[in-house]
XYZ file of C-alpha atoms in Angstrom:
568
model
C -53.771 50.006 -22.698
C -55.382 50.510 -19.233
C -57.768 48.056 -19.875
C -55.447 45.157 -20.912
C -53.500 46.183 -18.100
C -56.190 45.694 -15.288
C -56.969 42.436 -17.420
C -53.743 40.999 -16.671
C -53.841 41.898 -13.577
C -57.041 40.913 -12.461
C -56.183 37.197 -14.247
C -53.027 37.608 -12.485
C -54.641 37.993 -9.082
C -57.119 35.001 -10.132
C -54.139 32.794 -10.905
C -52.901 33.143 -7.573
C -55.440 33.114 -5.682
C -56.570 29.239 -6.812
C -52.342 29.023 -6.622
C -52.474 29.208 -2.634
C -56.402 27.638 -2.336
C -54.225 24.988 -4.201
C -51.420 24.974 -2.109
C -53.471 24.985 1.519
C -55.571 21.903 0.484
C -52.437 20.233 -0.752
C -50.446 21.108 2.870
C -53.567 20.338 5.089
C -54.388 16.966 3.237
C -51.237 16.107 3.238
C -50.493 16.532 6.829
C -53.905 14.598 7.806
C -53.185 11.931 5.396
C -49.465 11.114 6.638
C -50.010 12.986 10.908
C -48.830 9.809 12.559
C -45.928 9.358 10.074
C -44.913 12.695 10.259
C -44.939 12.507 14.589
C -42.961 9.073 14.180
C -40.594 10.704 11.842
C -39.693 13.760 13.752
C -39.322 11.721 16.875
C -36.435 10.109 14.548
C -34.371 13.386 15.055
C -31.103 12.738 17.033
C -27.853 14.388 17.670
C -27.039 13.492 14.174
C -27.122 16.685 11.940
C -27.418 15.084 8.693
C -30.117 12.757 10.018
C -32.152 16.077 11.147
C -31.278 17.875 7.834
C -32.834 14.444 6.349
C -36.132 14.805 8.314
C -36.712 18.160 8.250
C -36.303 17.714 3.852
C -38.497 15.180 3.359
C -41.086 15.792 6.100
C -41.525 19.212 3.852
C -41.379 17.293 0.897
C -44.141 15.243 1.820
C -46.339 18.189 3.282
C -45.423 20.797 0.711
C -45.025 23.295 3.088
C -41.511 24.848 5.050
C -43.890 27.091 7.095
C -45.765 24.292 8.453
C -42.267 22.218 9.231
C -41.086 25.279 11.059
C -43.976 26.097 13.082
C -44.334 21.909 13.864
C -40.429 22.056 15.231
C -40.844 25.457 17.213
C -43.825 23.735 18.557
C -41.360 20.527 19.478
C -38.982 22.707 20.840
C -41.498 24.708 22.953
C -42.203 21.691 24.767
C -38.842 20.506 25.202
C -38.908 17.241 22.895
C -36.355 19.009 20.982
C -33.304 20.725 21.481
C -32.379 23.922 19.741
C -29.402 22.116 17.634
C -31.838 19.778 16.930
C -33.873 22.445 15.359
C -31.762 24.191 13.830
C -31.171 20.647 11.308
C -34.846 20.470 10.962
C -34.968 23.714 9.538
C -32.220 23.696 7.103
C -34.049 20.496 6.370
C -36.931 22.029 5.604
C -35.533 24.829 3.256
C -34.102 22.006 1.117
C -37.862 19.983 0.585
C -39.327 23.300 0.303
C -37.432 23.416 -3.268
C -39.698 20.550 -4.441
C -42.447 22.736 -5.586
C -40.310 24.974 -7.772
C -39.196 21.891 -9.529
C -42.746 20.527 -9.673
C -44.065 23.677 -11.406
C -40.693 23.842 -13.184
C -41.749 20.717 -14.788
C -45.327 21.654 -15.290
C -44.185 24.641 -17.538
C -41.941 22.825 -19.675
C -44.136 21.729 -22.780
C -43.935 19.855 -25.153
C -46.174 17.440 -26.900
C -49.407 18.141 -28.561
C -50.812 18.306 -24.746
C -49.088 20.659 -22.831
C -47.488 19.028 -18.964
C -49.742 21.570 -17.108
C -53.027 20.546 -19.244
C -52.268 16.943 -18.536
C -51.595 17.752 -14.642
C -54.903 19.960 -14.050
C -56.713 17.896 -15.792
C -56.306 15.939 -12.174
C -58.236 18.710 -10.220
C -61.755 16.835 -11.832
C -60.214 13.610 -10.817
C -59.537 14.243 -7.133
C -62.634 16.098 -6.834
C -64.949 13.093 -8.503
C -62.806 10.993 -5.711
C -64.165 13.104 -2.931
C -67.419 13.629 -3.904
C -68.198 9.943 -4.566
C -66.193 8.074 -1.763
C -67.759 7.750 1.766
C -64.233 6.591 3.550
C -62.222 9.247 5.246
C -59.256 8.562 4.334
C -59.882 8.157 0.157
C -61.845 11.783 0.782
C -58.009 12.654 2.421
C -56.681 11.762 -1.167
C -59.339 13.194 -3.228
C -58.389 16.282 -1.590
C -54.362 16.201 -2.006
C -54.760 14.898 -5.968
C -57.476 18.302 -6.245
C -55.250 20.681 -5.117
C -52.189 19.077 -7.163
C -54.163 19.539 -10.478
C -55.664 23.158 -8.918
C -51.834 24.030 -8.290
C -51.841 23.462 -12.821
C -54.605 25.699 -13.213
C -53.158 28.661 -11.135
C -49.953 28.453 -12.603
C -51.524 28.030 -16.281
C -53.801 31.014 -15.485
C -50.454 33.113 -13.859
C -48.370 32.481 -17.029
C -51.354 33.834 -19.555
C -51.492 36.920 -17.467
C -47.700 37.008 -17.747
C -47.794 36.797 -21.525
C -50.169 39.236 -20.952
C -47.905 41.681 -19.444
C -45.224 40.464 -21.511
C -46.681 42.132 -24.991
C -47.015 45.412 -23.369
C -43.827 47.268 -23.722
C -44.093 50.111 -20.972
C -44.084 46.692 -18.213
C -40.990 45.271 -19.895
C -38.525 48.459 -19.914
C -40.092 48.710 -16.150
C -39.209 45.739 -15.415
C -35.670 45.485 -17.004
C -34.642 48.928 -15.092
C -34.877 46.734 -11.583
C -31.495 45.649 -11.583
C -30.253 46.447 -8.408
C -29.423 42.698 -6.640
C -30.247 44.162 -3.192
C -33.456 46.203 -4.531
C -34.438 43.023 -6.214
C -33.635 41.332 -2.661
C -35.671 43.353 -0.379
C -38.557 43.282 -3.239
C -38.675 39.187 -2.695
C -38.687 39.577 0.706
C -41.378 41.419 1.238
C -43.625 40.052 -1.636
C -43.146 36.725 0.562
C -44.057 38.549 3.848
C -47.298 39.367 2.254
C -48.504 36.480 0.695
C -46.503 34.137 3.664
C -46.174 31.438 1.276
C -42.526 31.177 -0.414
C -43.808 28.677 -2.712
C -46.744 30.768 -4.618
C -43.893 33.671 -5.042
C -40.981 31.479 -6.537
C -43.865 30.337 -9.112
C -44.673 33.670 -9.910
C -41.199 34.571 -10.489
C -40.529 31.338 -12.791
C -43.480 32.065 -14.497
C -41.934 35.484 -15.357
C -38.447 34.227 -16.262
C -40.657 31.778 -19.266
C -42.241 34.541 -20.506
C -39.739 36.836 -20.771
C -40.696 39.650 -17.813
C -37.825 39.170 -15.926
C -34.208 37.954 -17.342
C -32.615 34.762 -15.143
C -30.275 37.171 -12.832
C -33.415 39.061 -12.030
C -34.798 35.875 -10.999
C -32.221 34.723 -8.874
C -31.900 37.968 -6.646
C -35.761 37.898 -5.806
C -35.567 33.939 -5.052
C -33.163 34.958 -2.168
C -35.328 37.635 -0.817
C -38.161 35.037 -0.971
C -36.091 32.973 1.582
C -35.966 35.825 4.013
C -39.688 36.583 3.774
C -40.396 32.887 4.261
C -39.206 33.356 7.851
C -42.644 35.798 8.736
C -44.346 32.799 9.352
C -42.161 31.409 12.000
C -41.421 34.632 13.300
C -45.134 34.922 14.074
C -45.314 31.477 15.540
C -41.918 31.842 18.014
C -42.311 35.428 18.796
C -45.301 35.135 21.115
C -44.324 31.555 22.569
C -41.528 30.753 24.712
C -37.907 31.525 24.946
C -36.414 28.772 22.984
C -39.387 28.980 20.635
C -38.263 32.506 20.320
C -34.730 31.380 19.536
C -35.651 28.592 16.787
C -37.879 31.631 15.027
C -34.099 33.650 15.077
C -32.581 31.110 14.181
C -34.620 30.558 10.821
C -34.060 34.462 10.055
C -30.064 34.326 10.739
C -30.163 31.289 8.743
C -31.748 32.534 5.810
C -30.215 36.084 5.975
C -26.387 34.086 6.081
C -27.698 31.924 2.634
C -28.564 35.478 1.132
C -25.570 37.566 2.383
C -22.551 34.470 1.219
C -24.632 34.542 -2.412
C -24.575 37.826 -2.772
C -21.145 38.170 -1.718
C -20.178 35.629 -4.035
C -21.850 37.118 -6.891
C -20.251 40.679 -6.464
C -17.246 38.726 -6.777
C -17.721 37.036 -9.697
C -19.170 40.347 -11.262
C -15.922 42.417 -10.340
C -13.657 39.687 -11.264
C -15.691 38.794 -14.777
C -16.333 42.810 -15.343
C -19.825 41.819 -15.078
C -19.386 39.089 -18.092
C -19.897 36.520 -15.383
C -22.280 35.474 -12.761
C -24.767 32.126 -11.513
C -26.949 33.296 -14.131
C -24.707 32.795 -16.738
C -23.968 28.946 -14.780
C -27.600 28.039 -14.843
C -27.960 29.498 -18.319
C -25.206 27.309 -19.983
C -26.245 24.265 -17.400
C -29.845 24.312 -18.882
C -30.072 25.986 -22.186
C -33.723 27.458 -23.057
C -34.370 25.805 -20.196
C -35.196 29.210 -17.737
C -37.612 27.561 -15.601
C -35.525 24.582 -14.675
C -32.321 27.246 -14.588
C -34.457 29.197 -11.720
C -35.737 25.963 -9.591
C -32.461 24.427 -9.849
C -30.725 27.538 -8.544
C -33.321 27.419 -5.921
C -32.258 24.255 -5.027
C -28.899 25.246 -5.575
C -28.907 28.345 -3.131
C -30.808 26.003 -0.499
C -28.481 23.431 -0.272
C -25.071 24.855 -0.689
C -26.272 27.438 2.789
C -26.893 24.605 4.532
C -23.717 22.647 3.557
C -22.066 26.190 4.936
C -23.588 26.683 7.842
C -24.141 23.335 9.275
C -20.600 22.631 10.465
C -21.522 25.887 12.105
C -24.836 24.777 13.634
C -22.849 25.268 17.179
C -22.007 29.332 16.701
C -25.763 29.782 16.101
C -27.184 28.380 18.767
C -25.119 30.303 21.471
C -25.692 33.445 18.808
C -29.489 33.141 19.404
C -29.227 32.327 23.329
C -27.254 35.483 23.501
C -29.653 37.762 22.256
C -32.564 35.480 23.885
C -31.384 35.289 27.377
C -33.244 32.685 29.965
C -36.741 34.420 31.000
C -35.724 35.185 34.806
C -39.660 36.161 35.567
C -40.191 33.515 37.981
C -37.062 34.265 40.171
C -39.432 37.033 42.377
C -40.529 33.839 44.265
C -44.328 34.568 43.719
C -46.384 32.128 43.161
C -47.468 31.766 39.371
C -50.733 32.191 38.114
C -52.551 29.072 36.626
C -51.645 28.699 32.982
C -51.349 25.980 30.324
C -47.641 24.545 30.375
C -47.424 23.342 26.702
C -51.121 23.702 25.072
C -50.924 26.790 22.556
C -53.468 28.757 20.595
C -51.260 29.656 17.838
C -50.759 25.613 17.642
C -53.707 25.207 16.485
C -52.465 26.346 13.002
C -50.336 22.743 13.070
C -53.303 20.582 14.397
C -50.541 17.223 14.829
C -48.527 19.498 16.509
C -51.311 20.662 18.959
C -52.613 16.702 19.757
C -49.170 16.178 21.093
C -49.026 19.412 22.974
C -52.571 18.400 24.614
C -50.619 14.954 25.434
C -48.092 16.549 27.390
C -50.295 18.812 28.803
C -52.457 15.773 30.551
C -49.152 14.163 31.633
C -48.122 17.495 33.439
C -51.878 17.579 35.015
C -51.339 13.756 36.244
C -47.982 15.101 37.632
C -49.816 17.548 39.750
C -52.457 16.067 41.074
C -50.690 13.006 42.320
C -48.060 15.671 43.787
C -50.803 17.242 45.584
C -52.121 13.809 46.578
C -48.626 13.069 47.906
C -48.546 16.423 50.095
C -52.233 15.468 51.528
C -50.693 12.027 52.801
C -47.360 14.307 54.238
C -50.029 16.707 55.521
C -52.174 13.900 57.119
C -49.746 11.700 58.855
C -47.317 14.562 60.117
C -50.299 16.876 60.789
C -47.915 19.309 59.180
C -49.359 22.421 57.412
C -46.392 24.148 55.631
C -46.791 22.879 52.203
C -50.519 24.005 51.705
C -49.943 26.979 49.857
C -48.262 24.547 47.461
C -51.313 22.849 47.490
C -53.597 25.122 46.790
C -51.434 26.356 44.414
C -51.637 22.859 42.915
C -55.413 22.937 43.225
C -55.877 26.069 41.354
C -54.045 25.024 38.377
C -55.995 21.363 38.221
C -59.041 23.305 38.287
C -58.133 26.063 35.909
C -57.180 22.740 33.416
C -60.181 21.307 34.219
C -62.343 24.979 32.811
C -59.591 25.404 30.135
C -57.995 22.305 28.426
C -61.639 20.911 27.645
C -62.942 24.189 24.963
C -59.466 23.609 23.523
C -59.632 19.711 22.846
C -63.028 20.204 21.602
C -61.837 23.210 19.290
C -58.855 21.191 18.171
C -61.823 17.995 17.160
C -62.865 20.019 15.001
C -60.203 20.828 12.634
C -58.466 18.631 10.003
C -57.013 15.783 12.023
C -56.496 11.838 11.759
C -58.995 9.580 12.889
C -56.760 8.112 15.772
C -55.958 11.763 16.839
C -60.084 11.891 16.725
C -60.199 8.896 18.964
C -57.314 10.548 21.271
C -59.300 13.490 21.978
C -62.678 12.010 22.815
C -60.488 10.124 25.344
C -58.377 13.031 26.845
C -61.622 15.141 27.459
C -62.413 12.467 30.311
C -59.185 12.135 31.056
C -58.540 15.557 32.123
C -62.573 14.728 34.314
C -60.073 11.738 35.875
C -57.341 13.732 36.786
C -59.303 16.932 38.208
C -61.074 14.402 40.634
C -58.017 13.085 41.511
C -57.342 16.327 42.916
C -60.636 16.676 44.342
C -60.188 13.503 46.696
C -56.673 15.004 47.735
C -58.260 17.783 49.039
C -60.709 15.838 50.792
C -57.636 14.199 52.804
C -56.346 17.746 53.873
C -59.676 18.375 55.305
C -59.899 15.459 57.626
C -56.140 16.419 58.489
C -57.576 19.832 59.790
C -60.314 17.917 61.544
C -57.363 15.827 63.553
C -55.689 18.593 64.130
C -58.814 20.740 65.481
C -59.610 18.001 67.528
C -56.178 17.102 68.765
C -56.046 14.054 67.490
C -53.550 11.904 65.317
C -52.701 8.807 63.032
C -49.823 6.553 64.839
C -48.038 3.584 64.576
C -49.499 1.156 62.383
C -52.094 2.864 61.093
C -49.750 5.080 59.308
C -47.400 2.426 58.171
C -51.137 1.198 56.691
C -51.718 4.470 54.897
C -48.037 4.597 53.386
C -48.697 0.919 52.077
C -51.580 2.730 50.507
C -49.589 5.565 48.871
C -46.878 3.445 47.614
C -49.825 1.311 45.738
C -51.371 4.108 44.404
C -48.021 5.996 42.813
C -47.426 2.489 41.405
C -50.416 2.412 39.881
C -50.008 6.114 38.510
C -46.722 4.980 37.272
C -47.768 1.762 35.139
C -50.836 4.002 34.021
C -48.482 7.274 32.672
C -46.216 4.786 31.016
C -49.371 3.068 29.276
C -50.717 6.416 28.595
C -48.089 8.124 26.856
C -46.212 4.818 25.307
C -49.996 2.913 24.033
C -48.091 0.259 26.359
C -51.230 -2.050 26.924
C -48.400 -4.077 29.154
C -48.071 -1.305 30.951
C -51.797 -1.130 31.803
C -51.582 -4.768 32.619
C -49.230 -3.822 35.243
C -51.300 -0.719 36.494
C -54.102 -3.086 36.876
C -52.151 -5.755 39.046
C -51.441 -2.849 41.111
C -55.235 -1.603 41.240
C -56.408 -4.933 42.706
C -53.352 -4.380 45.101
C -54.996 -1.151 46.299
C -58.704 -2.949 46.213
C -56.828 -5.185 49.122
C -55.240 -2.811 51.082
C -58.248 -0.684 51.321
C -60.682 -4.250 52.341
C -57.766 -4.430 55.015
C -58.285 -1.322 56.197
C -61.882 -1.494 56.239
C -61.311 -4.817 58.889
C -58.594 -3.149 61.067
C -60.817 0.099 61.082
C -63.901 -2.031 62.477
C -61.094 -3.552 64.639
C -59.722 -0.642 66.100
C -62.795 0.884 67.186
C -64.074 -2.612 68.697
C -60.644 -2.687 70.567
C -61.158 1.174 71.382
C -57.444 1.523 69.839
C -58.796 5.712 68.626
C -61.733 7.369 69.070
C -64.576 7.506 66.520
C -62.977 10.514 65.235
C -60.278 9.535 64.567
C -61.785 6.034 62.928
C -64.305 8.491 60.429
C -61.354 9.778 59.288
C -58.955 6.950 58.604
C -62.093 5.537 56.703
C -62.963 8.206 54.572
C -59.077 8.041 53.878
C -59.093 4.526 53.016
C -62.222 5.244 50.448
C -60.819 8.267 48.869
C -57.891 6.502 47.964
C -59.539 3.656 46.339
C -61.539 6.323 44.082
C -58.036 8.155 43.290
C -56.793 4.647 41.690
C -60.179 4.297 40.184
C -59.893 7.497 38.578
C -55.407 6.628 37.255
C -57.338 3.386 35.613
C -59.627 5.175 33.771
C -56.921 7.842 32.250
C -54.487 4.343 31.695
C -57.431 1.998 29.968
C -58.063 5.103 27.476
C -55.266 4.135 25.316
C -58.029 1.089 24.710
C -60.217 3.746 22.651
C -57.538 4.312 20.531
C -57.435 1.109 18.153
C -60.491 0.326 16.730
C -62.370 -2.855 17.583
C -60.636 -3.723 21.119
C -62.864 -3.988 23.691
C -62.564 -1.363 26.284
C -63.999 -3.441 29.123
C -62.688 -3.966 32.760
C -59.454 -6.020 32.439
């Protein structure tokens, strides 16, 4: 007895163990092989809750995976692209594709034939693998990999249900087994089997694979599958719990969500229990529905379950959202008026984990840094011409965080290269490295301009009349170049960059004017030499800052293959 007993339980183990190796190479194939579709079609989310619902189903769908939805939309609403509400669709979105798999292995264990489904699907795990071994193109390899773990998801599940016959002979496990009974036991058991493995998926196959051989009877079935939507939540949990407040709020949101589903089901089913005297219940539904059928009567419930909650709560969707924001105030930490430390504004470690989720975040993070610097280069032109000092802790402020970007953002791009990404996402990050070089200097030449302001001022000397009109020509140039170059940047607008480059050879001709009414100025004795050093270094550094916007615009170059990358 003992030994058949660690038998099935050491095939057990085995079974779902290649299970989840099965279901990770699906997920991360899948979300390399479709990264830019996936960005394109959760930028599709609007105010439209049925549209979101829509997106958040079929991006799961496509990436077999609700954990890795929910961690990509806390991620989207961590850096404010969307809104809570927005979220909150996504989500119930994502609880609905999630179902796919149940049905998938649903259909894998339902027979029939001379060749059984699951023999004929895992017979694919030798066919993706030949594919990847043999192919030298990316993006075939991508394939290989998804059509491996499809057929490895076959052998798990065939190797689960032996061990589940296994179990299924030995009598002591069945009258075990039938005394769980107890809905919210059975519950809390789902729950936290989910919380372990953090992968809902792996435990609703277990649990059909149980109902076909007989383990566990349908109701049994049913209970757990709602305690596996509650443990499905860890994962977010983990994710939003250590980010910011409204990625804190989208994690709650996921656990009220789920915990509503379970608590209107099971209310429901007392119901029909008390009214029925226990003759009655969605077991006995899904059992006439789909006779002999018990592993289409659990995945359909699943599906079931998934979609009638979100039917529910959706016209509620409003309610939660102030729910969650009441029990997540606003963070009031920076209201002390300190200045904050340098930090990353929307680059995460725990991102990493959702590697097209993490490119954008590195995206943002480059725009903020452009934002900066050219805010610092603004108060060195304030500082210069008004030979007024009272913004420099700003500045230097400024300057600490460019610099701590600078040391910081580069080990995460190049840690984020080397995971599981798209090729253009592998072309994006080769570029942003030297971007972020672009943008520190930027900085650099701003504080250069603050230091010949001190000089004037040490000396007692100033800029006037139309030499500073000349230097806010200058400025005005440059933030139009910085404009046209952010908007080419973030947008691949290569229009855009046409534009910034217009505005470049602008700046070259302002700065050769300078240069002659510089050489002027002295010859006519208009200021000192002092003051003359200065206005020409001024001149030169920015020239260099536009330089330096070009280079982060004509990036977006390096991002289609083939165009040439030259000066335009």
């Amino acid at each position: 007895m003992f030994l058949n007993v660690l038998t099935a339980i050491l095939t057990l183990v085995a079974g779902i163990g290649i299970f989840l190796v099965a279901c990770q190479m699906m997920s991360s194939n899948l979300e390399t092989a479709s990264s830019s579709r996936l960005k394109s079609l959760f930028s599709k989310v609007s105010n439209s809750r049925l549209i979101g619902v829509g997106i958040g189903a079929l991006g799961t769908a496509a990436i077999q995976s609700s954990g890795a939805t929910t961690v990509m939309v806390i991620g989207f609403v961590n850096v404010g692209i969307m809104s809570l509400a927005q979220a909150a669709t996504v989500i119930y979105g994502a609880n609905i594709g999630t179902t796919v798999t149940a049905l998938i292995v649903a259909m894998g264990l339902s027979g029939g034939g001379g060749i059984s489904t699951t023999t004929i699907f895992a017979a694919l795990t030798g066919i993706g693998a030949l594919i990847g071994l043999f192919s030298k193109n990316d993006n075939v390899k991508t394939w290989g990999g998804i059509i491996t773990g499809f057929g490895m998801l076959f052998v798990g599940l065939s190797i689960m249900e032996g061990s589940m016959k296994s179990f299924a002979e030995m009598e002591e496990v069945r009258l075990f087994l039938a005394g769980v009974d107890n809905a919210l036991l059975l519950v809390l058991l789902g729950a936290v089997l989910t919380a372990i493995i953090q992968s809902s998926s792996v435990v609703t196959s277990i649990a059909i694979t149980m109902a076909v051989t007989g383990l566990i009877t349908l109701n049994q079935g049913i209970f757990l599958t709602m305690g596996f939507n509650i443990g499905s939540c860890v994962v977010a949990i983990i994710a939003g719990m250590t980010s910011g407040t409204n990625a804190k709020r989208t994690a709650l949101m996921h656990l009220f969500f789920n915990c509503f589903g379970v608590i209107v089901f099971l209310c429901a089913a007392g119901v029909m229990y008390l009214a029925s005297s226990g003759a009655f219940g969605f077991g006995t539904i899904f059992e006439e529905l789909f006779p002999g059928a018990p592993q289409f009567q659990l995945a359909l419930f699943h599906t079931f379950f998934n979609v009638t909650t979100v039917l529910i709560i959706l016209p509620l969707t409003d309610y939660l959202v102030r729910l969650v924001c009441h029990i997540i105030p606003d963070s009031r930490d920076a209201a002390n008026g300190q200045a904050a430390q340098p930090h990353f504004y929307f680059v995460d470690d725990k991102m990493l984990r959702t590697p097209i989720i993490a490119v954008h975040q590195v995206q943002l993070e480059i725009e903020h840094m452009a934002a900066v610097a050219m805010h610092n280069y603004d108060i060195a032109i304030y500082t210069i011409s008004h030979l007024d000092f009272r913004q420099m802790d700003e500045f230097r402020a400024n300057e600490a965080q460019l610099n701590y970007l600078n040391r910081s953002l580069i080990p995460y791009i190049v840690r984020l290269n080397n995971l599981p990404i798209s090729e253009e996402d592998h072309r994006y990050l080769a570029t942003a490295i030297r971007s972020v070089g672009d943008l520190e200097r930027v900085g650099d030449y701003a504080v250069n301009i603050t230091e010949y302001a001190e000089d004037l001022h040490k000396s007692g000397e100033a800029f006037t009349g139309e030499t500073l009109d000349e230097i806010e020509q200058m400025r005005e140039a440059i933030f139009s170049v910085y404009q046209c170059v952010m908007k080419a940047y973030m947008e691949k607008d290569f229009k855009a960059l046409d534009e910034a480059n217009a505005h470049e050879d602008e700046v070259d001709n302002l700065t050769e004017n300078m240069e002659k009414q510089h050489l002027r100025r002295l010859t006519d004795g208009v200021y000192s030499a002092n003051v003359g050093a200065q206005y020409q270094e001024l001149a030169s550094d920015s020239e260099r800052i536009a330089d330096h916007l070009i280079n982060v615009g004509k990036s977006i170059r390096n991002l289609i293959p083939n165009v040439d990358n030259k000066d335009t």
